[in-house]
Structures are given as structure tokens and as C-alpha cells.
PDB file of C-alpha atoms and ligand atoms in Angstrom:
ATOM      1  CA  MET A 523     104.493 123.986  68.286  1.00 97.00           C
ATOM      2  CA  LYS A 524     100.993 123.353  66.478  1.00 97.00           C
ATOM      3  CA  ILE A 525      98.431 120.751  67.509  1.00 98.00           C
ATOM      4  CA  ALA A 526      96.412 118.901  64.977  1.00 98.00           C
ATOM      5  CA  THR A 527      93.375 116.845  66.067  1.00 98.00           C
ATOM      6  CA  SER A 528      92.250 115.671  62.669  1.00 97.00           C
ATOM      7  CA  THR A 529      93.771 114.292  59.496  1.00 97.00           C
ATOM      8  CA  GLU A 530      92.593 117.324  57.533  1.00 97.00           C
ATOM      9  CA  GLU A 531      94.307 119.654  60.059  1.00 97.00           C
ATOM     10  CA  LEU A 532      97.406 117.813  60.061  1.00 97.00           C
ATOM     11  CA  ARG A 533      97.656 117.630  56.175  1.00 96.00           C
ATOM     12  CA  SER A 534      96.896 121.382  55.770  1.00 95.00           C
ATOM     13  CA  LEU A 535      99.736 122.141  58.437  1.00 94.00           C
ATOM     14  CA  LEU A 536     102.217 119.885  56.697  1.00 95.00           C
ATOM     15  CA  GLY A 537     101.181 121.023  53.285  1.00 90.00           C
ATOM     16  CA  THR A 538     102.313 124.435  53.660  1.00 81.00           C
ATOM     17  CA  SER A 539     105.525 123.686  55.610  1.00 85.00           C
ATOM     18  CA  ARG A 540     106.851 120.519  53.706  1.00 90.00           C
ATOM     19  CA  VAL A 541     108.173 122.554  50.788  1.00 83.00           C
ATOM     20  CA  ASP A 542     110.234 125.675  50.878  1.00 81.00           C
ATOM     21  CA  GLY A 543     110.696 127.180  47.520  1.00 84.00           C
ATOM     22  CA  ASP A 544     112.921 124.579  45.802  1.00 85.00           C
ATOM     23  CA  ILE A 545     113.761 122.880  49.011  1.00 90.00           C
ATOM     24  CA  HIS A 546     112.052 119.822  50.387  1.00 90.00           C
ATOM     25  CA  ARG A 547     111.941 119.767  54.152  1.00 94.00           C
ATOM     26  CA  ARG A 548     112.339 116.389  55.629  1.00 97.00           C
ATOM     27  CA  VAL A 549     109.461 115.257  57.898  1.00 98.00           C
ATOM     28  CA  ALA A 550     110.155 112.816  60.867  1.00 98.00           C
ATOM     29  CA  LEU A 551     107.227 111.139  62.573  1.00 98.00           C
ATOM     30  CA  VAL A 552     107.521 109.875  66.171  1.00 99.00           C
ATOM     31  CA  PRO A 553     104.484 107.544  66.676  1.00 98.00           C
ATOM     32  CA  THR A 554     103.508 107.332  70.385  1.00 98.00           C
ATOM     33  CA  MET A 555     100.591 106.486  72.490  1.00 98.00           C
ATOM     34  CA  GLY A 556     101.416 109.349  74.909  1.00 97.00           C
ATOM     35  CA  CYS A 557     102.312 109.284  78.553  1.00 96.00           C
ATOM     36  CA  LEU A 558     105.563 110.422  77.409  1.00 97.00           C
ATOM     37  CA  HIS A 559     108.767 109.584  79.400  1.00 96.00           C
ATOM     38  CA  ALA A 560     112.495 110.013  78.959  1.00 97.00           C
ATOM     39  CA  GLY A 561     112.509 107.426  76.498  1.00 97.00           C
ATOM     40  CA  HIS A 562     110.099 109.146  74.233  1.00 98.00           C
ATOM     41  CA  ALA A 563     112.086 112.210  74.776  1.00 98.00           C
ATOM     42  CA  ARG A 564     115.057 110.584  73.256  1.00 98.00           C
ATOM     43  CA  LEU A 565     113.099 109.579  70.261  1.00 98.00           C
ATOM     44  CA  ILE A 566     111.808 113.159  69.632  1.00 98.00           C
ATOM     45  CA  HIS A 567     115.368 114.422  70.238  1.00 98.00           C
ATOM     46  CA  LYS A 568     116.691 111.925  67.556  1.00 98.00           C
ATOM     47  CA  ALA A 569     114.041 113.125  65.136  1.00 98.00           C
ATOM     48  CA  ARG A 570     114.864 116.668  65.796  1.00 98.00           C
ATOM     49  CA  GLN A 571     118.609 116.003  64.878  1.00 98.00           C
ATOM     50  CA  LEU A 572     117.554 114.166  61.714  1.00 98.00           C
ATOM     51  CA  ALA A 573     114.703 116.190  60.175  1.00 98.00           C
ATOM     52  CA  ASP A 574     113.505 119.586  59.494  1.00 97.00           C
ATOM     53  CA  ILE A 575     109.871 119.006  60.660  1.00 97.00           C
ATOM     54  CA  VAL A 576     109.057 116.779  63.682  1.00 98.00           C
ATOM     55  CA  VAL A 577     105.587 115.380  64.042  1.00 98.00           C
ATOM     56  CA  VAL A 578     104.810 113.563  67.262  1.00 98.00           C
ATOM     57  CA  SER A 579     101.602 111.478  67.020  1.00 98.00           C
ATOM     58  CA  ILE A 580      99.614 110.774  70.455  1.00 98.00           C
ATOM     59  CA  TYR A 581      96.997 108.132  69.937  1.00 98.00           C
ATOM     60  CA  VAL A 582      96.020 105.244  72.186  1.00 98.00           C
ATOM     61  CA  ASN A 583      95.250 102.594  69.426  1.00 98.00           C
ATOM     62  CA  PRO A 584      92.340 100.534  70.538  1.00 97.00           C
ATOM     63  CA  LEU A 585      93.161  98.029  67.716  1.00 97.00           C
ATOM     64  CA  GLN A 586      96.367  96.841  69.427  1.00 98.00           C
ATOM     65  CA  PHE A 587      94.750  95.946  72.801  1.00 97.00           C
ATOM     66  CA  GLY A 588      93.268  92.607  73.612  1.00 95.00           C
ATOM     67  CA  PRO A 589      89.689  92.452  75.153  1.00 93.00           C
ATOM     68  CA  HIS A 590      91.121  91.990  78.747  1.00 91.00           C
ATOM     69  CA  GLU A 591      94.124  94.311  78.368  1.00 92.00           C
ATOM     70  CA  ASP A 592      94.581  97.917  79.723  1.00 90.00           C
ATOM     71  CA  PHE A 593      93.155 100.028  76.999  1.00 95.00           C
ATOM     72  CA  ALA A 594      90.525 101.795  79.259  1.00 94.00           C
ATOM     73  CA  ARG A 595      93.194 102.520  82.034  1.00 92.00           C
ATOM     74  CA  TYR A 596      96.118 103.109  79.665  1.00 92.00           C
ATOM     75  CA  PRO A 597      97.610 106.348  81.304  1.00 91.00           C
ATOM     76  CA  ARG A 598      96.835 109.495  79.283  1.00 95.00           C
ATOM     77  CA  ASN A 599      98.149 112.859  80.259  1.00 95.00           C
ATOM     78  CA  PHE A 600      97.872 115.295  77.277  1.00 97.00           C
ATOM     79  CA  GLU A 601      99.128 118.366  79.194  1.00 97.00           C
ATOM     80  CA  ALA A 602     102.367 116.766  80.289  1.00 97.00           C
ATOM     81  CA  ASP A 603     102.998 115.090  76.828  1.00 98.00           C
ATOM     82  CA  LYS A 604     102.646 118.570  75.355  1.00 98.00           C
ATOM     83  CA  GLU A 605     105.542 119.891  77.616  1.00 98.00           C
ATOM     84  CA  VAL A 606     107.747 117.006  76.618  1.00 98.00           C
ATOM     85  CA  CYS A 607     107.130 117.592  72.944  1.00 98.00           C
ATOM     86  CA  ASP A 608     107.764 121.310  73.264  1.00 98.00           C
ATOM     87  CA  THR A 609     110.946 120.753  75.413  1.00 98.00           C
ATOM     88  CA  GLU A 610     112.322 118.380  72.855  1.00 98.00           C
ATOM     89  CA  GLY A 611     111.478 120.825  69.878  1.00 98.00           C
ATOM     90  CA  ALA A 612     108.681 119.012  68.182  1.00 98.00           C
ATOM     91  CA  ASP A 613     106.871 121.221  65.555  1.00 98.00           C
ATOM     92  CA  ILE A 614     103.434 119.346  65.503  1.00 98.00           C
ATOM     93  CA  ILE A 615     101.489 117.060  67.645  1.00 98.00           C
ATOM     94  CA  PHE A 616      99.005 115.008  66.082  1.00 98.00           C
ATOM     95  CA  HIS A 617      96.395 114.066  68.447  1.00 98.00           C
ATOM     96  CA  PRO A 618      93.300 112.616  66.827  1.00 98.00           C
ATOM     97  CA  ASN A 619      90.394 111.583  68.662  1.00 96.00           C
ATOM     98  CA  ASN A 620      89.744 108.353  66.604  1.00 96.00           C
ATOM     99  CA  LEU A 621      91.568 107.164  63.463  1.00 98.00           C
ATOM    100  CA  TYR A 622      88.889 104.477  62.539  1.00 97.00           C
ATOM    101  CA  PRO A 623      85.487 104.698  60.970  1.00 96.00           C
ATOM    102  CA  GLU A 624      82.449 104.906  63.340  1.00 95.00           C
ATOM    103  CA  ASP A 625      81.674 101.341  62.859  1.00 96.00           C
ATOM    104  CA  GLY A 626      85.171 100.042  63.381  1.00 94.00           C
ATOM    105  CA  PRO A 627      87.899  99.105  60.735  1.00 96.00           C
ATOM    106  CA  LYS A 628      86.862  96.601  58.197  1.00 97.00           C
ATOM    107  CA  ILE A 629      90.136  96.288  56.622  1.00 97.00           C
ATOM    108  CA  THR A 630      93.314  95.851  58.756  1.00 98.00           C
ATOM    109  CA  LEU A 631      96.813  94.283  58.197  1.00 98.00           C
ATOM    110  CA  ARG A 632      98.036  90.776  59.134  1.00 98.00           C
ATOM    111  CA  VAL A 633     101.499  90.376  60.321  1.00 98.00           C
ATOM    112  CA  ARG A 634     102.444  86.674  59.568  1.00 96.00           C
ATOM    113  CA  ASP A 635     105.112  84.743  61.690  1.00 96.00           C
ATOM    114  CA  LEU A 636     107.002  87.803  63.103  1.00 97.00           C
ATOM    115  CA  GLY A 637     103.785  88.644  64.964  1.00 97.00           C
ATOM    116  CA  ASP A 638     103.133  85.387  66.286  1.00 97.00           C
ATOM    117  CA  VAL A 639     105.961  84.664  68.422  1.00 98.00           C
ATOM    118  CA  LEU A 640     107.269  86.481  71.759  1.00 98.00           C
ATOM    119  CA  CYS A 641     104.739  89.061  72.867  1.00 98.00           C
ATOM    120  CA  GLY A 642     102.480  87.991  69.786  1.00 97.00           C
ATOM    121  CA  ALA A 643     102.072  84.595  71.351  1.00 97.00           C
ATOM    122  CA  ALA A 644     100.329  86.052  74.471  1.00 95.00           C
ATOM    123  CA  ARG A 645      98.649  88.976  72.674  1.00 96.00           C
ATOM    124  CA  PRO A 646      97.036  87.594  69.583  1.00 96.00           C
ATOM    125  CA  GLY A 647      96.278  90.259  67.076  1.00 97.00           C
ATOM    126  CA  HIS A 648      98.442  92.833  68.915  1.00 98.00           C
ATOM    127  CA  PHE A 649     100.967  93.293  66.088  1.00 98.00           C
ATOM    128  CA  ASP A 650      98.143  93.381  63.502  1.00 98.00           C
ATOM    129  CA  GLY A 651      96.813  96.375  65.398  1.00 98.00           C
ATOM    130  CA  VAL A 652     100.291  98.012  65.625  1.00 98.00           C
ATOM    131  CA  ALA A 653     101.062  97.546  61.911  1.00 98.00           C
ATOM    132  CA  SER A 654      97.501  98.787  60.835  1.00 98.00           C
ATOM    133  CA  VAL A 655      97.741 101.977  62.844  1.00 98.00           C
ATOM    134  CA  VAL A 656     101.433 102.787  61.712  1.00 98.00           C
ATOM    135  CA  ALA A 657     100.542 102.182  58.119  1.00 98.00           C
ATOM    136  CA  ILE A 658      97.529 104.654  58.666  1.00 98.00           C
ATOM    137  CA  LEU A 659      99.769 107.211  60.346  1.00 98.00           C
ATOM    138  CA  PHE A 660     102.389 106.774  57.582  1.00 98.00           C
ATOM    139  CA  HIS A 661      99.743 107.322  55.053  1.00 98.00           C
ATOM    140  CA  ILE A 662      98.354 110.503  56.896  1.00 98.00           C
ATOM    141  CA  VAL A 663     101.698 111.994  57.697  1.00 98.00           C
ATOM    142  CA  GLN A 664     103.792 110.687  54.719  1.00 97.00           C
ATOM    143  CA  PRO A 665     106.947 111.245  56.663  1.00 98.00           C
ATOM    144  CA  ASP A 666     110.491 110.816  55.175  1.00 98.00           C
ATOM    145  CA  MET A 667     111.450 108.932  58.411  1.00 98.00           C
ATOM    146  CA  ALA A 668     109.878 107.526  61.468  1.00 99.00           C
ATOM    147  CA  VAL A 669     111.537 106.930  64.924  1.00 99.00           C
ATOM    148  CA  PHE A 670     110.867 104.086  67.172  1.00 98.00           C
ATOM    149  CA  GLY A 671     112.549 102.724  70.448  1.00 98.00           C
ATOM    150  CA  GLU A 672     114.534  99.538  70.565  1.00 98.00           C
ATOM    151  CA  LYS A 673     112.698  98.691  73.842  1.00 98.00           C
ATOM    152  CA  ASP A 674     109.934  97.303  71.550  1.00 98.00           C
ATOM    153  CA  TRP A 675     112.463  95.502  69.377  1.00 98.00           C
ATOM    154  CA  GLN A 676     109.695  93.004  68.051  1.00 98.00           C
ATOM    155  CA  GLN A 677     107.507  96.073  66.954  1.00 98.00           C
ATOM    156  CA  LEU A 678     110.603  97.589  65.445  1.00 98.00           C
ATOM    157  CA  ALA A 679     111.398  94.412  63.422  1.00 98.00           C
ATOM    158  CA  ILE A 680     107.732  94.412  62.219  1.00 98.00           C
ATOM    159  CA  ILE A 681     107.733  98.011  61.182  1.00 98.00           C
ATOM    160  CA  ARG A 682     110.847  97.456  59.250  1.00 98.00           C
ATOM    161  CA  ARG A 683     109.129  94.644  57.470  1.00 98.00           C
ATOM    162  CA  LEU A 684     106.051  96.635  57.009  1.00 98.00           C
ATOM    163  CA  VAL A 685     107.783  99.314  54.902  1.00 98.00           C
ATOM    164  CA  ALA A 686     109.741  96.674  53.034  1.00 98.00           C
ATOM    165  CA  ASP A 687     106.590  94.639  52.278  1.00 98.00           C
ATOM    166  CA  LEU A 688     104.344  97.425  51.467  1.00 98.00           C
ATOM    167  CA  GLN A 689     107.169  99.405  49.733  1.00 98.00           C
ATOM    168  CA  LEU A 690     106.690 102.576  51.744  1.00 98.00           C
ATOM    169  CA  PRO A 691     109.273 105.278  51.164  1.00 98.00           C
ATOM    170  CA  VAL A 692     109.887 105.730  54.892  1.00 98.00           C
ATOM    171  CA  GLU A 693     113.335 105.410  56.489  1.00 98.00           C
ATOM    172  CA  ILE A 694     112.835 103.611  59.943  1.00 98.00           C
ATOM    173  CA  VAL A 695     115.330 104.760  62.600  1.00 98.00           C
ATOM    174  CA  GLY A 696     115.707 102.696  65.840  1.00 98.00           C
ATOM    175  CA  VAL A 697     116.887 104.498  69.077  1.00 98.00           C
ATOM    176  CA  GLU A 698     118.533 102.500  71.994  1.00 98.00           C
ATOM    177  CA  THR A 699     116.577 101.759  75.223  1.00 98.00           C
ATOM    178  CA  VAL A 700     116.529 104.542  77.901  1.00 98.00           C
ATOM    179  CA  ARG A 701     116.774 102.948  81.342  1.00 98.00           C
ATOM    180  CA  GLU A 702     116.290 103.991  84.893  1.00 96.00           C
ATOM    181  CA  ALA A 703     119.532 104.039  87.072  1.00 96.00           C
ATOM    182  CA  ASP A 704     118.785 100.590  88.275  1.00 95.00           C
ATOM    183  CA  GLY A 705     118.579  99.212  84.614  1.00 97.00           C
ATOM    184  CA  LEU A 706     114.800  99.023  84.294  1.00 97.00           C
ATOM    185  CA  ALA A 707     113.781  99.951  80.654  1.00 98.00           C
ATOM    186  CA  MET A 708     111.516 103.009  80.731  1.00 97.00           C
ATOM    187  CA  SER A 709     107.955 102.277  79.701  1.00 95.00           C
ATOM    188  CA  SER A 710     104.673 104.014  80.321  1.00 92.00           C
ATOM    189  CA  ARG A 711     103.510 100.947  82.078  1.00 92.00           C
ATOM    190  CA  ASN A 712     106.305 101.213  84.862  1.00 93.00           C
ATOM    191  CA  ARG A 713     103.788 103.647  86.581  1.00 91.00           C
ATOM    192  CA  TYR A 714     101.671 100.707  87.411  1.00 91.00           C
ATOM    193  CA  LEU A 715     104.399  99.288  89.587  1.00 93.00           C
ATOM    194  CA  GLY A 716     104.369  99.339  93.371  1.00 92.00           C
ATOM    195  CA  ASP A 717     107.611  99.537  95.290  1.00 91.00           C
ATOM    196  CA  THR A 718     108.088  95.737  95.557  1.00 92.00           C
ATOM    197  CA  GLU A 719     107.292  95.246  92.148  1.00 93.00           C
ATOM    198  CA  GLN A 720     109.709  97.988  91.047  1.00 92.00           C
ATOM    199  CA  GLU A 721     112.437  96.383  92.987  1.00 92.00           C
ATOM    200  CA  GLN A 722     111.788  92.977  91.444  1.00 95.00           C
ATOM    201  CA  ALA A 723     111.311  94.389  87.910  1.00 96.00           C
ATOM    202  CA  LYS A 724     114.960  95.432  87.601  1.00 97.00           C
ATOM    203  CA  SER A 725     116.119  91.891  87.441  1.00 97.00           C
ATOM    204  CA  LEU A 726     114.600  91.641  83.816  1.00 98.00           C
ATOM    205  CA  SER A 727     117.578  93.828  82.637  1.00 98.00           C
ATOM    206  CA  ALA A 728     119.895  92.171  85.280  1.00 98.00           C
ATOM    207  CA  ALA A 729     119.023  88.711  83.610  1.00 98.00           C
ATOM    208  CA  LEU A 730     119.653  90.063  80.174  1.00 98.00           C
ATOM    209  CA  ARG A 731     122.908  91.688  81.143  1.00 98.00           C
ATOM    210  CA  ALA A 732     124.069  88.347  82.763  1.00 98.00           C
ATOM    211  CA  MET A 733     123.292  86.560  79.421  1.00 98.00           C
ATOM    212  CA  GLN A 734     125.120  89.305  77.589  1.00 98.00           C
ATOM    213  CA  SER A 735     128.348  89.065  79.618  1.00 97.00           C
ATOM    214  CA  LEU A 736     128.411  85.241  79.464  1.00 97.00           C
ATOM    215  CA  ALA A 737     128.007  85.498  75.687  1.00 97.00           C
ATOM    216  CA  ALA A 738     130.829  88.050  75.602  1.00 96.00           C
ATOM    217  CA  SER A 739     132.977  85.605  77.685  1.00 96.00           C
ATOM    218  CA  GLY A 740     132.624  83.006  74.809  1.00 95.00           C
ATOM    219  CA  GLU A 741     129.464  80.954  75.627  1.00 96.00           C
ATOM    220  CA  ASN A 742     127.557  80.676  72.491  1.00 95.00           C
ATOM    221  CA  GLN A 743     125.066  77.941  73.461  1.00 96.00           C
ATOM    222  CA  GLY A 744     121.569  79.109  73.683  1.00 97.00           C
ATOM    223  CA  TYR A 745     120.642  76.768  76.485  1.00 98.00           C
ATOM    224  CA  ALA A 746     123.532  77.816  78.762  1.00 98.00           C
ATOM    225  CA  LEU A 747     122.795  81.455  78.177  1.00 98.00           C
ATOM    226  CA  ILE A 748     119.058  81.035  78.797  1.00 98.00           C
ATOM    227  CA  ALA A 749     120.028  79.086  82.040  1.00 98.00           C
ATOM    228  CA  ALA A 750     122.066  82.047  83.208  1.00 98.00           C
ATOM    229  CA  GLY A 751     119.262  84.433  82.634  1.00 98.00           C
ATOM    230  CA  HIS A 752     116.555  82.157  84.428  1.00 98.00           C
ATOM    231  CA  SER A 753     118.770  81.940  87.410  1.00 98.00           C
ATOM    232  CA  VAL A 754     118.759  85.703  87.841  1.00 98.00           C
ATOM    233  CA  LEU A 755     115.019  85.928  87.550  1.00 98.00           C
ATOM    234  CA  LEU A 756     114.415  82.822  89.821  1.00 98.00           C
ATOM    235  CA  ALA A 757     116.511  84.628  92.535  1.00 97.00           C
ATOM    236  CA  ALA A 758     114.009  87.564  92.324  1.00 96.00           C
ATOM    237  CA  GLY A 759     111.156  85.342  92.384  1.00 95.00           C
ATOM    238  CA  ILE A 760     110.183  85.894  88.744  1.00 96.00           C
ATOM    239  CA  ASN A 761     108.628  83.338  86.491  1.00 97.00           C
ATOM    240  CA  PRO A 762     108.846  84.995  82.988  1.00 98.00           C
ATOM    241  CA  GLU A 763     106.335  84.769  80.228  1.00 98.00           C
ATOM    242  CA  TYR A 764     109.247  84.190  78.041  1.00 98.00           C
ATOM    243  CA  LEU A 765     112.917  84.413  78.097  1.00 98.00           C
ATOM    244  CA  GLU A 766     114.282  83.555  74.362  1.00 98.00           C
ATOM    245  CA  ILE A 767     117.198  84.131  72.143  1.00 98.00           C
ATOM    246  CA  ARG A 768     116.216  84.852  68.541  1.00 98.00           C
ATOM    247  CA  GLN A 769     117.673  86.438  65.468  1.00 97.00           C
ATOM    248  CA  ALA A 770     117.532  90.137  65.481  1.00 97.00           C
ATOM    249  CA  ASP A 771     115.759  90.735  62.096  1.00 96.00           C
ATOM    250  CA  SER A 772     113.671  87.581  61.379  1.00 96.00           C
ATOM    251  CA  LEU A 773     112.873  86.820  65.117  1.00 97.00           C
ATOM    252  CA  GLN A 774     113.519  83.053  64.266  1.00 97.00           C
ATOM    253  CA  GLY A 775     114.496  81.077  67.278  1.00 96.00           C
ATOM    254  CA  LEU A 776     118.419  80.406  67.627  1.00 95.00           C
ATOM    255  CA  ALA A 777     119.987  77.453  69.418  1.00 95.00           C
ATOM    256  CA  THR A 778     123.586  79.009  69.209  1.00 96.00           C
ATOM    257  CA  LEU A 779     124.782  82.529  68.627  1.00 95.00           C
ATOM    258  CA  GLU A 780     126.943  81.365  65.493  1.00 89.00           C
ATOM    259  CA  GLY A 781     126.186  83.102  62.203  1.00 86.00           C
ATOM    260  CA  TYR A 782     123.327  85.626  63.007  1.00 87.00           C
ATOM    261  CA  PRO A 783     122.896  88.929  64.920  1.00 95.00           C
ATOM    262  CA  ALA A 784     121.080  87.727  67.977  1.00 97.00           C
ATOM    263  CA  ARG A 785     119.158  89.266  70.767  1.00 98.00           C
ATOM    264  CA  ALA A 786     117.897  88.002  74.207  1.00 98.00           C
ATOM    265  CA  PHE A 787     114.084  88.822  74.877  1.00 98.00           C
ATOM    266  CA  VAL A 788     112.254  88.712  78.127  1.00 98.00           C
ATOM    267  CA  ALA A 789     108.606  89.466  79.324  1.00 98.00           C
ATOM    268  CA  ALA A 790     107.052  89.108  82.710  1.00 98.00           C
ATOM    269  CA  GLN A 791     104.082  90.179  84.664  1.00 96.00           C
ATOM    270  CA  PHE A 792     104.488  92.389  87.799  1.00 95.00           C
ATOM    271  CA  GLY A 793     101.092  92.905  89.378  1.00 92.00           C
ATOM    272  CA  SER A 794      99.075  94.589  86.614  1.00 91.00           C
ATOM    273  CA  ALA A 795     102.165  95.564  84.605  1.00 93.00           C
ATOM    274  CA  ARG A 796     103.406  93.511  81.981  1.00 95.00           C
ATOM    275  CA  LEU A 797     107.021  94.562  81.151  1.00 97.00           C
ATOM    276  CA  ILE A 798     109.345  93.663  78.349  1.00 98.00           C
ATOM    277  CA  ASP A 799     113.023  94.043  77.600  1.00 98.00           C
ATOM    278  CA  ASN A 800     115.878  92.851  75.130  1.00 98.00           C
ATOM    279  CA  ILE A 801     119.482  93.158  74.682  1.00 98.00           C
ATOM    280  CA  PRO A 802     121.916  92.242  71.889  1.00 98.00           C
ATOM    281  CA  LEU A 803     124.095  89.164  72.333  1.00 97.00           C
ATOM    282  CA  GLU A 804     127.596  88.852  70.839  1.00 92.00           C
ATOM    283  CA  SER A 805     129.687  85.839  71.216  1.00 79.00           C
ATOM    284  CA  ILE A 806     133.570  86.224  70.745  1.00 73.00           C
TER     285      ILE A 806
HETATM  286  O1  LIG B1372     104.996 101.961  70.630  1.00 74.69           O
HETATM  287  C1  LIG B1372     103.751 102.521  70.660  1.00 74.69           C
HETATM  288  O2  LIG B1372     103.641 103.381  71.509  1.00 74.69           O
HETATM  289  C2  LIG B1372     102.741 101.951  69.649  1.00 74.69           C
HETATM  290  O3  LIG B1372     102.696 100.516  69.600  1.00 74.69           O
HETATM  291  C3  LIG B1372     102.644 102.684  68.458  1.00 74.69           C
HETATM  292  C4  LIG B1372     103.972 102.362  67.674  1.00 74.69           C
HETATM  293  C5  LIG B1372     102.560 104.243  68.600  1.00 74.69           C
HETATM  294  C6  LIG B1372     101.517 102.275  67.694  1.00 74.69           C
HETATM  295  O4  LIG B1372     100.325 102.562  68.298  1.00 74.69           O
END
């Protein structure tokens, strides 16, 4: 496994390995902000199955953090990350110091509509920062495919739209959320949780599962499904930032499950950890 800390290094590593005689070797990129856990391991594993060359980028992107968010204290542990990448068979880690000019970026992307709802409502500019850095990473690595986790479903929907709108030749692969035994979705921010918060946080997935089974039993009215989710959260003493049902691709709000692939989305604050989760809803 090789480590590149600059765009030039990365390009020269990939330049020699991408072509093998007449054979084009497929490159998969797994973009991350480090602090890798079992969820990331699954993404790298998937990339390994699909591509000849696996690049994992590790970069805590300042552009996607608001002024009062956790950029400075976001957990960083490059030594442990290297081990995860190695174990999962990554070929290259791209670990740049900074991806932006010294005086900050003057040109960035703006995500309309999709970036203003759900997490975007509470984190203005967050998805502009995500889309901008992912576009830069795609430009540097020029991957054939890129692998993202479904835990960040809104991000995944935005990246799919990014490649469509900018006509980028990158296949986007989504990988199912990896969960703790109690249902809590794996997240780098789970390490901010104390014992009591950890106990409370599992009700996020419990609320979503309650909505999913109610939908599977035939309920297709959004208000009834949301009420079911709220009652699970309320019992755990959680007042969510949002609990919503939306179309899976466009992220438009839905009053009933009829006609569109739908998902339920939830976000809540537990001490200093803001956690999110989502689940597909299917009515019979
Ligand atoms: O999901 C993440 O870790 C980040 O948002 C990403 C996609 C690496 C962009 O910084």
C-alpha cells in the first residue's frame, strides 16, 4: 500500500498503474474524512471487489463544516486508519494536507434544493462543501467508480446528482449502513457519545424500524408513520432535529408512500454528537 500526500504524488502513482499493456485497470475511490470504522471498512471492501486499484482518500474537509461545528476536534487517527486500509486491501491512501489554495477557495459548487432540506436546513453550506471537495477529488483521482455509505443518504443522493449534472464519468456505488449490535448506525461521531447517550442513541434506528414495519404492515400515510417514529423517540426522551419521509432520489417531501421509492430520515443531537440515520420504507 502506497501513501500520497500531494496531488502530484497521487497522479504519478496512478499514472503508472492505471494502464497495463492494452488493459485499462479500473480505479475505485473511497472518499473519507478518516477515523475509519467498520462502516468505512465495508466501503473499502466493496471497492476491492469491484476495481483493480483502490484509492482511499483521507481528508477532513474544512469547507463542509459550519463556523461552530466540530472541524477542529473532528477525530483524526492516521496510524489506525492506515491499518484499516491495509487490512481491507487498499492500494493507495491519498492523504493531502490541504486541497485548497492558501487564500481559500474562490470557486465552489452550490447544491440547489437537495442541499437545503434535512441536514442542509440545519447546516447551511454543508453540502456545497461536500460537493466541492468530491468534485475536486474526482478531478484529481479520475476514478471509474466511487463508493459511499448509505448512512449519509442525502450526501449519496447529492453525489449522484453531481455526476449527472456535471456529466462526470464516475459510477457511484452505495453501500448499506453498517450498524452496532443495538442498531446504532456506525459513525465517526459515535465516539463523542457517553454511556447514557449511547443508550439513548439506539432509539434512532428503533424509531426508523418501527416506521418500516408499520409501512410493511400496510400503513402508507406519512403522518401515521411519523407518529409511530416519534413515539419511540419520545419514550427515549429524544426530541429530534427532524424525522421526515421523503422520496429516495429527489428528496422531495412525501405525504403518502404511494408511487415513489421512499425513505425515512432522522437526525438528533446527543450531547456534542449530532447523529443521523435513514431507512427504506415500503408499503404493501
Ligand atoms: O462522508 C464523508 O466522510 C465526507 O462527507 C466526504 C464524502 C469524504 C467528503 O468530505
